[in-house]
Short mmCIF file of C-alpha atoms in Angstrom, two decimals:
data_model
loop_
_atom_site.label_atom_id
_atom_site.label_comp_id
_atom_site.label_asym_id
_atom_site.label_seq_id
_atom_site.Cartn_x
_atom_site.Cartn_y
_atom_site.Cartn_z
CA MET A 1 3.10 114.93 -37.74
CA GLU A 2 5.67 117.61 -38.62
CA PHE A 3 5.68 121.19 -37.36
CA THR A 4 7.84 124.04 -38.66
CA SER A 5 7.82 127.77 -38.01
CA ARG A 6 9.46 130.89 -39.33
CA LYS A 7 9.28 134.62 -38.72
CA LEU A 8 8.30 137.02 -41.51
CA ALA A 9 8.77 140.59 -40.30
CA ASP A 10 6.61 140.77 -37.16
CA VAL A 11 4.54 137.65 -37.90
CA VAL A 12 5.12 134.03 -36.95
CA VAL A 13 4.11 131.56 -39.68
CA ALA A 14 3.72 128.07 -38.27
CA ALA A 15 3.08 125.05 -40.46
CA PRO A 16 1.86 121.73 -39.10
CA SER A 17 1.49 118.86 -41.53
CA GLY A 18 -0.32 115.55 -41.78
CA ALA A 19 -3.34 114.56 -39.73
CA ILE A 20 -4.20 116.50 -36.59
CA ASP A 21 -6.19 113.71 -34.99
CA HIS A 22 -6.68 113.09 -31.28
CA PRO A 23 -3.12 111.84 -30.53
CA ASN A 24 -1.51 114.55 -32.67
CA ALA A 25 -3.65 117.35 -31.29
CA MET A 26 -1.62 117.41 -28.09
CA LYS A 27 1.60 117.64 -30.12
CA VAL A 28 0.23 120.64 -32.01
CA GLN A 29 -0.85 122.23 -28.74
CA GLN A 30 2.66 121.84 -27.36
CA ALA A 31 4.23 123.11 -30.57
CA LEU A 32 2.00 126.19 -30.58
CA ALA A 33 2.53 126.99 -26.92
CA PRO A 34 5.66 129.13 -27.41
CA PHE A 35 3.73 131.35 -29.83
CA ILE A 36 0.54 131.82 -27.85
CA GLU A 37 1.63 131.86 -24.22
CA GLU A 38 1.80 135.43 -23.03
CA GLU A 39 5.11 135.22 -21.26
CA ALA A 40 6.81 133.48 -24.17
CA ALA A 41 5.46 134.97 -27.35
CA GLY A 42 5.36 138.67 -26.93
CA ARG A 43 2.77 140.06 -29.26
CA ALA A 44 3.61 138.53 -32.64
CA PRO A 45 0.61 137.82 -34.88
CA LEU A 46 0.31 134.17 -35.81
CA VAL A 47 -0.52 132.64 -39.18
CA LEU A 48 -1.02 128.89 -39.36
CA ASP A 49 -0.17 127.50 -42.77
CA PHE A 50 -2.50 124.53 -43.12
CA SER A 51 -1.60 123.65 -46.71
CA ALA A 52 0.01 120.36 -45.60
CA VAL A 53 -2.72 119.37 -43.12
CA ASP A 54 -4.97 116.70 -44.61
CA TYR A 55 -7.30 116.01 -41.66
CA ILE A 56 -8.29 117.55 -38.35
CA SER A 57 -10.43 115.98 -35.61
CA SER A 58 -12.58 117.63 -32.95
CA MET A 59 -9.69 117.65 -30.51
CA GLY A 60 -7.46 119.31 -33.11
CA LEU A 61 -10.10 121.95 -33.72
CA ARG A 62 -10.29 122.60 -30.00
CA VAL A 63 -6.56 123.30 -29.93
CA LEU A 64 -7.09 125.94 -32.62
CA MET A 65 -9.99 127.41 -30.68
CA MET A 66 -7.93 127.69 -27.50
CA ALA A 67 -5.07 129.32 -29.42
CA SER A 68 -7.47 131.76 -31.05
CA LYS A 69 -9.03 132.67 -27.70
CA ALA A 70 -5.63 133.25 -26.12
CA MET A 71 -4.51 135.47 -28.98
CA ARG A 72 -7.78 137.40 -29.04
CA ALA A 73 -7.55 138.00 -25.29
CA ARG A 74 -4.27 139.83 -25.92
CA ASN A 75 -5.65 141.55 -29.01
CA VAL A 76 -3.13 139.82 -31.28
CA ALA A 77 -4.22 138.61 -34.72
CA MET A 78 -4.32 134.94 -35.66
CA GLY A 79 -5.37 133.40 -38.96
CA ILE A 80 -5.36 130.04 -40.66
CA ALA A 81 -4.40 129.82 -44.31
CA GLY A 82 -4.35 127.36 -47.17
CA LEU A 83 -6.97 124.85 -46.04
CA GLN A 84 -7.10 121.75 -48.21
CA PRO A 85 -10.64 121.16 -49.55
CA SER A 86 -11.35 118.30 -47.15
CA VAL A 87 -10.12 120.28 -44.15
CA ALA A 88 -12.12 123.30 -45.33
CA GLU A 89 -15.19 121.04 -45.35
CA ILE A 90 -14.49 120.02 -41.76
CA PHE A 91 -14.15 123.68 -40.76
CA ASP A 92 -17.53 124.38 -42.36
CA ILE A 93 -19.23 121.37 -40.75
CA ALA A 94 -17.86 122.44 -37.36
CA ARG A 95 -18.91 126.07 -38.06
CA PHE A 96 -15.31 127.08 -37.35
CA ARG A 97 -15.14 129.82 -39.94
CA LEU A 98 -17.58 131.73 -37.74
CA VAL A 99 -15.08 131.88 -34.90
CA ILE A 100 -11.63 131.73 -36.53
CA ASP A 101 -10.38 133.81 -39.48
CA THR A 102 -9.39 131.72 -42.49
CA PHE A 103 -7.65 132.83 -45.67
CA PRO A 104 -7.13 131.20 -49.06
CA THR A 105 -3.33 131.55 -48.90
CA VAL A 106 -0.57 132.46 -46.48
CA ARG A 107 0.02 135.60 -48.56
CA ASP A 108 -3.62 136.62 -48.04
CA ALA A 109 -3.36 136.02 -44.30
CA LEU A 110 -0.15 138.03 -44.01
CA ALA A 111 -1.67 140.90 -45.98
CA ALA A 112 -4.57 140.95 -43.53
CA VAL A 113 -2.45 141.04 -40.38
CA SER A 114 0.79 142.82 -41.40
CA PRO A 115 1.74 144.61 -44.63
CA ALA A 116 5.39 144.34 -43.58
CA ALA A 117 5.11 140.57 -43.29
CA ALA A 118 3.36 140.37 -46.66
CA SER A 119 6.23 142.34 -48.21
CA ALA A 120 8.74 140.04 -46.56
CA TYR A 121 6.84 137.06 -47.93
CA ASP A 122 6.90 138.57 -51.44
CA ALA A 123 10.61 139.25 -51.17
CA ALA A 124 11.31 135.71 -50.02
CA SER A 125 9.19 134.29 -52.83
CA ALA A 126 10.78 136.41 -55.56
CA MET B 1 -32.81 93.40 -26.61
CA LYS B 2 -34.57 94.04 -29.90
CA GLY B 3 -34.01 97.72 -30.57
CA VAL B 4 -34.78 101.27 -29.65
CA ARG B 5 -37.87 103.43 -30.20
CA PHE B 6 -37.69 107.21 -29.88
CA TRP B 7 -40.67 108.97 -28.27
CA GLY B 8 -38.99 112.33 -27.68
CA THR B 9 -35.80 113.60 -29.31
CA ARG B 10 -35.74 117.36 -28.77
CA GLY B 11 -33.46 118.94 -26.20
CA SER B 12 -34.14 121.61 -23.59
CA LEU B 13 -37.69 122.47 -24.60
CA PRO B 14 -40.48 120.74 -26.51
CA VAL B 15 -41.41 122.41 -29.78
CA ALA B 16 -44.14 122.05 -32.41
CA LEU B 17 -44.29 122.66 -36.14
CA THR B 18 -45.83 126.02 -36.97
CA ALA B 19 -48.53 126.58 -39.56
CA SER B 20 -46.06 128.32 -41.83
CA ALA B 21 -43.64 125.38 -41.62
CA VAL B 22 -46.40 122.92 -42.56
CA ARG B 23 -47.47 125.20 -45.41
CA ALA B 24 -43.91 125.32 -46.74
CA LYS B 25 -43.79 121.52 -46.79
CA VAL B 26 -47.10 121.32 -48.66
CA ILE B 27 -45.99 123.92 -51.20
CA ALA B 28 -42.72 122.07 -51.82
CA ALA B 29 -44.56 118.78 -52.29
CA VAL B 30 -47.16 120.23 -54.65
CA ARG B 31 -44.56 122.10 -56.63
CA GLY B 32 -42.50 118.93 -57.04
CA ALA B 33 -45.58 117.03 -58.22
CA ALA B 34 -46.40 119.49 -61.00
CA GLY B 35 -46.85 117.63 -64.29
CA ARG B 36 -46.58 114.19 -62.65
CA THR B 37 -49.24 111.55 -62.56
CA PHE B 38 -49.50 108.82 -59.95
CA ALA B 39 -51.15 105.67 -61.27
CA THR B 40 -51.13 103.90 -57.92
CA ASN B 41 -50.94 104.72 -54.26
CA GLU B 42 -47.48 103.14 -54.26
CA ASP B 43 -46.38 105.63 -56.92
CA LEU B 44 -47.64 108.48 -54.77
CA GLU B 45 -45.93 107.14 -51.66
CA ALA B 46 -42.68 106.68 -53.58
CA TYR B 47 -42.89 110.30 -54.70
CA VAL B 48 -43.49 111.50 -51.13
CA ASP B 49 -40.62 109.38 -49.79
CA GLY B 50 -38.36 110.86 -52.47
CA LEU B 51 -39.01 114.39 -51.26
CA GLY B 52 -36.59 114.01 -48.39
CA PHE B 53 -37.43 113.70 -44.72
CA ALA B 54 -37.36 117.43 -44.03
CA THR B 55 -40.24 117.89 -46.50
CA SER B 56 -42.15 114.63 -46.20
CA GLY B 57 -41.79 114.29 -42.42
CA THR B 58 -40.63 116.05 -39.29
CA PHE B 59 -38.13 115.33 -36.56
CA GLY B 60 -40.80 116.13 -34.01
CA GLY B 61 -40.70 118.15 -30.87
CA HIS B 62 -41.13 116.01 -27.77
CA SER B 63 -38.42 116.28 -25.15
CA PRO B 64 -36.26 113.21 -24.37
CA CYS B 65 -37.83 109.82 -23.89
CA VAL B 66 -36.32 106.70 -25.47
CA GLU B 67 -37.62 103.16 -25.20
CA VAL B 68 -35.19 100.27 -25.12
CA ILE B 69 -37.16 97.35 -26.53
CA THR B 70 -36.17 94.53 -24.23
CA GLY B 71 -37.88 91.67 -26.02
CA GLY B 72 -39.36 90.67 -22.64
CA PRO B 73 -42.57 91.60 -20.86
CA ASP B 74 -41.18 94.66 -19.06
CA TYR B 75 -40.85 98.11 -20.58
CA MET B 76 -37.61 100.03 -20.37
CA LEU B 77 -37.17 103.76 -20.89
CA CYS B 78 -34.53 106.43 -20.76
CA ASP B 79 -35.79 109.72 -19.36
CA LEU B 80 -39.26 111.11 -18.79
CA GLY B 81 -39.50 114.05 -21.17
CA THR B 82 -42.78 114.86 -22.90
CA GLY B 83 -42.32 111.85 -25.19
CA VAL B 84 -43.40 109.64 -22.30
CA ARG B 85 -47.00 110.84 -22.74
CA PRO B 86 -47.52 109.20 -26.19
CA PHE B 87 -45.50 106.22 -24.96
CA GLY B 88 -47.96 105.80 -22.09
CA GLN B 89 -50.93 106.08 -24.46
CA SER B 90 -49.45 103.40 -26.70
CA VAL B 91 -49.01 101.04 -23.73
CA ILE B 92 -52.62 101.53 -22.67
CA ALA B 93 -53.80 101.01 -26.25
CA ARG B 94 -51.88 97.75 -26.39
CA HIS B 95 -52.61 96.30 -22.95
CA GLY B 96 -55.71 98.07 -21.68
CA ALA B 97 -55.98 97.76 -17.90
CA THR B 98 -53.57 94.84 -17.61
CA PRO B 99 -50.81 95.90 -15.17
CA GLN B 100 -47.37 96.51 -16.64
CA THR B 101 -43.85 97.00 -15.28
CA PHE B 102 -41.68 99.92 -16.34
CA HIS B 103 -37.97 100.47 -15.72
CA VAL B 104 -36.88 104.08 -16.26
CA PHE B 105 -33.24 105.19 -16.36
CA MET B 106 -32.75 108.89 -15.77
CA SER B 107 -29.86 110.82 -17.29
CA HIS B 108 -30.59 113.61 -14.83
CA VAL B 109 -33.51 115.60 -13.49
CA HIS B 110 -33.43 118.80 -15.49
CA TRP B 111 -36.87 119.92 -16.48
CA ASP B 112 -36.91 118.71 -20.08
CA HIS B 113 -36.11 115.17 -18.89
CA ILE B 114 -38.84 114.91 -16.25
CA MET B 115 -41.68 117.12 -17.51
CA GLY B 116 -43.62 114.32 -19.17
CA PHE B 117 -44.11 112.24 -16.04
CA PRO B 118 -47.24 114.04 -14.72
CA PHE B 119 -48.84 113.14 -18.08
CA PHE B 120 -47.74 109.48 -18.06
CA ALA B 121 -51.16 107.84 -17.77
CA PRO B 122 -49.90 104.43 -16.56
CA ALA B 123 -48.61 106.17 -13.42
CA TYR B 124 -52.21 106.83 -12.43
CA ARG B 125 -53.30 103.19 -12.74
CA PRO B 126 -53.13 100.88 -9.72
CA GLY B 127 -51.32 97.64 -10.41
CA ASN B 128 -48.66 99.17 -12.64
CA ARG B 129 -45.13 99.10 -11.25
CA ILE B 130 -42.63 101.83 -12.09
CA PHE B 131 -38.95 101.59 -11.10
CA ILE B 132 -37.02 104.82 -11.60
CA TYR B 133 -33.24 104.44 -11.59
CA GLY B 134 -30.55 107.09 -11.55
CA GLY B 135 -27.43 108.41 -9.97
CA HIS B 136 -28.90 111.57 -8.46
CA GLU B 137 -29.80 111.89 -4.84
CA THR B 138 -32.55 114.31 -5.89
CA LEU B 139 -34.32 111.90 -8.22
CA GLU B 140 -37.47 111.49 -6.15
CA SER B 141 -37.64 115.03 -4.83
CA ALA B 142 -37.37 116.47 -8.35
CA LEU B 143 -40.30 114.40 -9.58
CA ARG B 144 -42.37 115.17 -6.51
CA ARG B 145 -41.61 118.88 -6.67
CA GLN B 146 -42.87 119.33 -10.23
CA GLN B 147 -46.27 117.97 -9.16
CA ALA B 148 -46.47 120.11 -6.02
CA PRO B 149 -48.58 123.29 -5.87
CA PRO B 150 -48.54 125.71 -7.56
CA SER B 151 -46.83 123.89 -10.45
CA PHE B 152 -49.35 121.09 -11.08
CA PRO B 153 -52.90 120.29 -9.96
CA VAL B 154 -52.35 116.59 -9.17
CA ASP B 155 -49.96 115.75 -6.35
CA PHE B 156 -47.38 112.99 -6.81
CA ASP B 157 -49.07 111.04 -3.99
CA ALA B 158 -52.21 110.82 -6.11
CA LEU B 159 -50.41 108.51 -8.54
CA ARG B 160 -51.85 105.02 -7.98
CA ALA B 161 -49.08 102.96 -9.56
CA SER B 162 -46.36 101.52 -7.36
CA ILE B 163 -43.37 103.83 -7.83
CA GLU B 164 -39.93 103.01 -6.51
CA PHE B 165 -36.72 105.03 -6.81
CA ILE B 166 -33.42 103.18 -7.05
CA ARG B 167 -30.08 104.93 -6.74
CA LEU B 168 -27.38 103.47 -8.99
CA GLU B 169 -23.65 103.58 -8.50
CA PRO B 170 -21.79 104.49 -11.68
CA ASP B 171 -19.35 102.04 -13.28
CA ARG B 172 -21.17 99.05 -11.82
CA ASP B 173 -23.22 96.42 -13.64
CA TYR B 174 -26.87 95.86 -12.70
CA ASP B 175 -29.20 93.18 -14.03
CA VAL B 176 -32.57 94.69 -14.89
CA ALA B 177 -35.31 92.99 -16.91
CA GLY B 178 -32.83 90.65 -18.54
CA LEU B 179 -30.39 93.40 -19.52
CA THR B 180 -27.07 94.37 -18.02
CA VAL B 181 -27.06 98.08 -17.29
CA ARG B 182 -24.08 100.22 -16.39
CA SER B 183 -23.98 103.99 -15.88
CA MET B 184 -21.20 106.53 -16.10
CA LEU B 185 -20.86 110.05 -14.80
CA GLN B 186 -20.95 112.80 -17.43
CA GLU B 187 -20.13 116.51 -17.51
CA HIS B 188 -23.31 118.56 -17.11
CA ALA B 189 -24.60 121.16 -14.66
CA GLY B 190 -25.60 119.10 -11.60
CA ASP B 191 -24.11 115.97 -13.25
CA SER B 192 -25.68 113.59 -15.71
CA TYR B 193 -25.32 109.87 -16.32
CA GLY B 194 -24.93 107.89 -19.52
CA TYR B 195 -26.14 104.29 -19.76
CA ARG B 196 -24.81 101.17 -21.42
CA PHE B 197 -27.43 98.46 -22.02
CA THR B 198 -26.21 95.01 -23.01
CA ALA B 199 -28.10 91.80 -23.77
CA SER B 200 -27.79 88.91 -26.20
CA GLY B 201 -24.51 90.25 -27.54
CA LYS B 202 -26.02 93.63 -28.41
CA THR B 203 -25.13 96.95 -26.81
CA VAL B 204 -26.97 100.28 -26.79
CA ILE B 205 -25.51 103.48 -25.35
CA TYR B 206 -27.67 106.38 -24.18
CA SER B 207 -25.44 109.40 -23.63
CA THR B 208 -27.22 112.72 -23.54
CA ASP B 209 -26.69 116.05 -21.83
CA SER B 210 -22.98 115.36 -21.79
CA GLU B 211 -20.33 117.96 -22.51
CA HIS B 212 -16.95 116.94 -23.87
CA LYS B 213 -14.28 119.50 -23.08
CA LEU B 214 -11.69 117.82 -25.33
CA ASP B 215 -8.86 119.06 -23.14
CA ASP B 216 -7.99 115.70 -21.67
CA LEU B 217 -7.26 112.57 -23.69
CA SER B 218 -7.92 110.35 -20.68
CA GLU B 219 -11.43 111.78 -20.32
CA ALA B 220 -12.11 111.10 -24.01
CA GLN B 221 -10.74 107.60 -23.48
CA ARG B 222 -13.22 107.06 -20.62
CA PHE B 223 -16.06 107.58 -23.09
CA VAL B 224 -14.37 105.52 -25.77
CA ASP B 225 -14.19 102.63 -23.29
CA PHE B 226 -17.84 103.11 -22.34
CA PHE B 227 -18.94 103.20 -26.00
CA ARG B 228 -16.63 100.31 -26.96
CA GLY B 229 -18.10 98.06 -29.66
CA ALA B 230 -21.63 99.44 -29.24
CA ASP B 231 -24.22 98.57 -31.84
CA LEU B 232 -25.93 101.91 -31.30
CA VAL B 233 -24.87 105.13 -29.59
CA VAL B 234 -27.62 107.69 -28.90
CA PHE B 235 -25.59 110.87 -28.54
CA ASP B 236 -26.21 114.48 -27.53
CA ALA B 237 -25.37 116.45 -30.69
CA MET B 238 -27.20 119.64 -29.82
CA TYR B 239 -24.61 122.19 -30.92
CA SER B 240 -22.01 122.69 -33.59
CA LEU B 241 -18.49 121.97 -32.38
CA ALA B 242 -17.57 125.67 -32.61
CA ASP B 243 -20.52 126.66 -30.43
CA SER B 244 -19.95 123.89 -27.90
CA ILE B 245 -16.39 125.01 -27.18
CA SER B 246 -16.87 128.78 -27.49
CA VAL B 247 -20.06 130.73 -26.80
CA LYS B 248 -21.87 127.66 -25.42
CA ALA B 249 -18.99 126.16 -23.48
CA ASP B 250 -20.15 124.95 -20.05
CA TRP B 251 -23.76 124.72 -21.28
CA GLY B 252 -23.47 120.95 -20.88
CA HIS B 253 -23.90 119.66 -24.42
CA SER B 254 -21.92 118.18 -27.24
CA SER B 255 -21.68 118.17 -31.03
CA ASN B 256 -22.10 115.90 -34.02
CA ILE B 257 -18.36 115.91 -34.73
CA VAL B 258 -17.39 114.78 -31.25
CA GLY B 259 -19.98 112.02 -31.59
CA VAL B 260 -18.35 110.74 -34.77
CA ASP B 261 -14.85 110.93 -33.28
CA LEU B 262 -15.75 109.07 -30.08
CA CYS B 263 -17.78 106.41 -31.91
CA ARG B 264 -15.01 105.82 -34.43
CA MET B 265 -12.42 105.46 -31.68
CA ALA B 266 -14.74 103.08 -29.84
CA GLY B 267 -15.49 100.95 -32.89
CA ALA B 268 -19.21 101.62 -32.54
CA ARG B 269 -21.45 100.74 -35.48
CA HIS B 270 -24.21 103.31 -35.44
CA LEU B 271 -24.28 106.89 -34.17
CA CYS B 272 -27.72 108.41 -33.70
CA LEU B 273 -27.78 112.18 -33.23
CA PHE B 274 -30.09 113.15 -30.39
CA HIS B 275 -31.23 115.99 -28.10
CA HIS B 276 -31.84 118.27 -31.05
CA GLU B 277 -31.54 122.02 -30.66
CA PRO B 278 -35.12 123.36 -30.27
CA VAL B 279 -34.49 126.34 -32.56
CA HIS B 280 -33.53 124.07 -35.47
CA SER B 281 -36.07 123.55 -38.25
CA ASP B 282 -36.47 120.21 -39.99
CA GLU B 283 -34.30 121.55 -42.80
CA ALA B 284 -31.57 122.56 -40.36
CA LEU B 285 -31.60 119.13 -38.69
CA ALA B 286 -31.51 117.36 -42.06
CA ARG B 287 -28.53 119.51 -43.00
CA VAL B 288 -26.74 118.64 -39.74
CA LEU B 289 -27.32 114.95 -40.47
CA ALA B 290 -25.96 115.23 -44.02
CA GLU B 291 -22.92 117.14 -42.78
CA THR B 292 -22.29 114.59 -40.05
CA GLN B 293 -22.42 111.76 -42.58
CA ARG B 294 -19.93 113.69 -44.72
CA TYR B 295 -17.63 114.27 -41.74
CA GLU B 296 -17.75 110.54 -41.03
CA GLU B 297 -16.52 109.91 -44.59
CA LEU B 298 -13.71 112.42 -44.16
CA ALA B 299 -12.73 110.96 -40.79
CA ARG B 300 -12.71 107.39 -42.11
CA ARG B 301 -9.04 106.82 -42.76
CA ASP B 302 -6.72 103.87 -43.22
CA GLY B 303 -9.50 101.54 -44.34
CA ALA B 304 -11.45 101.79 -41.10
CA HIS B 305 -15.01 100.47 -41.01
CA ALA B 306 -17.90 102.78 -41.85
CA LEU B 307 -19.89 104.25 -38.99
CA HIS B 308 -23.59 104.53 -39.80
CA VAL B 309 -24.94 107.94 -38.83
CA SER B 310 -28.62 108.79 -38.37
CA ALA B 311 -30.63 111.51 -36.64
CA ALA B 312 -33.35 110.54 -34.20
CA TYR B 313 -36.92 111.67 -34.75
CA ASP B 314 -40.05 111.16 -32.69
CA GLY B 315 -41.45 107.77 -33.72
CA MET B 316 -38.20 106.43 -35.16
CA GLU B 317 -37.36 102.80 -34.48
CA ILE B 318 -33.93 101.23 -34.80
CA ALA B 319 -33.74 97.44 -34.84
CA LEU B 320 -30.62 95.79 -33.50
#
């Protein structure tokens, strides 16, 4: 499993890839920690780019839930973007779209949480 | 060990079909039959079977009671929910007054898992022997208390069968009625215990009222080891995963998705969804089953074997 991150204006865009199964879930949790722990992250909104994630297990979904709860507790936005069809199915089966905001694309997620970040994304994509 | 028969599959509270739900099934069946003719009874039955279980049947509403069919003379049960009443009637219909022996393994003593016992007719018959096993110190007092005034008109001491309570230590094998039985501690308010039944190379797991926090790989591994190679896993799938780890966290129950993940990791062959949410209609439960089967397909990676997924209903039998 790979994990990259970048900052667009005031938003952190983090991108795991591959299968977030039980063994990899802990790696994602550790990789996300700097962005969701209060003392480390400040108050940067977080967008998870899931376009390269092809599977997620129950333990992986729990990691997302814990991250979402931590961000919500500090009133900081978090969204997940670019779900592959099979991962979107898993989100629906787990009823996860009821508790975590999902967006068709990273651009859509950025537009929802920070116009400045969306502009930065457009500029970088131009 | 020949198989498993479900007498009660609903969690928390027994439920019954309403008149409007029955009417909706009839309307759907009649509408689907419009313009058809059925030359034989077989044709008609084939049509009804093709309607789908949510229309042609019902998951039922008795609270947990599952029979492990031992293949021997003794009866074996898991839990004493309201499903134990029709079980008791079936035993009497089969054997009349001939004394029988029953071995009952209790997941825990919450109300939905004990409420059928005052209506278990064989308990009132002298000559019958009932052994009730479990890990809880309160096993006997819980069953006595629900028959004490003002909750019930017949005191526990009025039961004429021989009733014996046996405390089990978890993670230890016991030989009961020709089966090897092992229990394990589970996460639930006041604790609960799962059971592993093994005989003749076949293994059945009964794991209900068990919450999986998913925050500890070693805890997941403990269940994987317990479920290892099972032919059948009867699993608490009461909630969606999102509910079980958010608004219903600490309510003591699990989800269909966790069931698939644990069974796949354990190399189990058959996952049977159990302890159904009482607010779910037959349509909702059928949808959960279809979604769980789809998740199993999505989770099946790298050429792994297929896990059969079913949903328990009152009256269902699974042969091993």
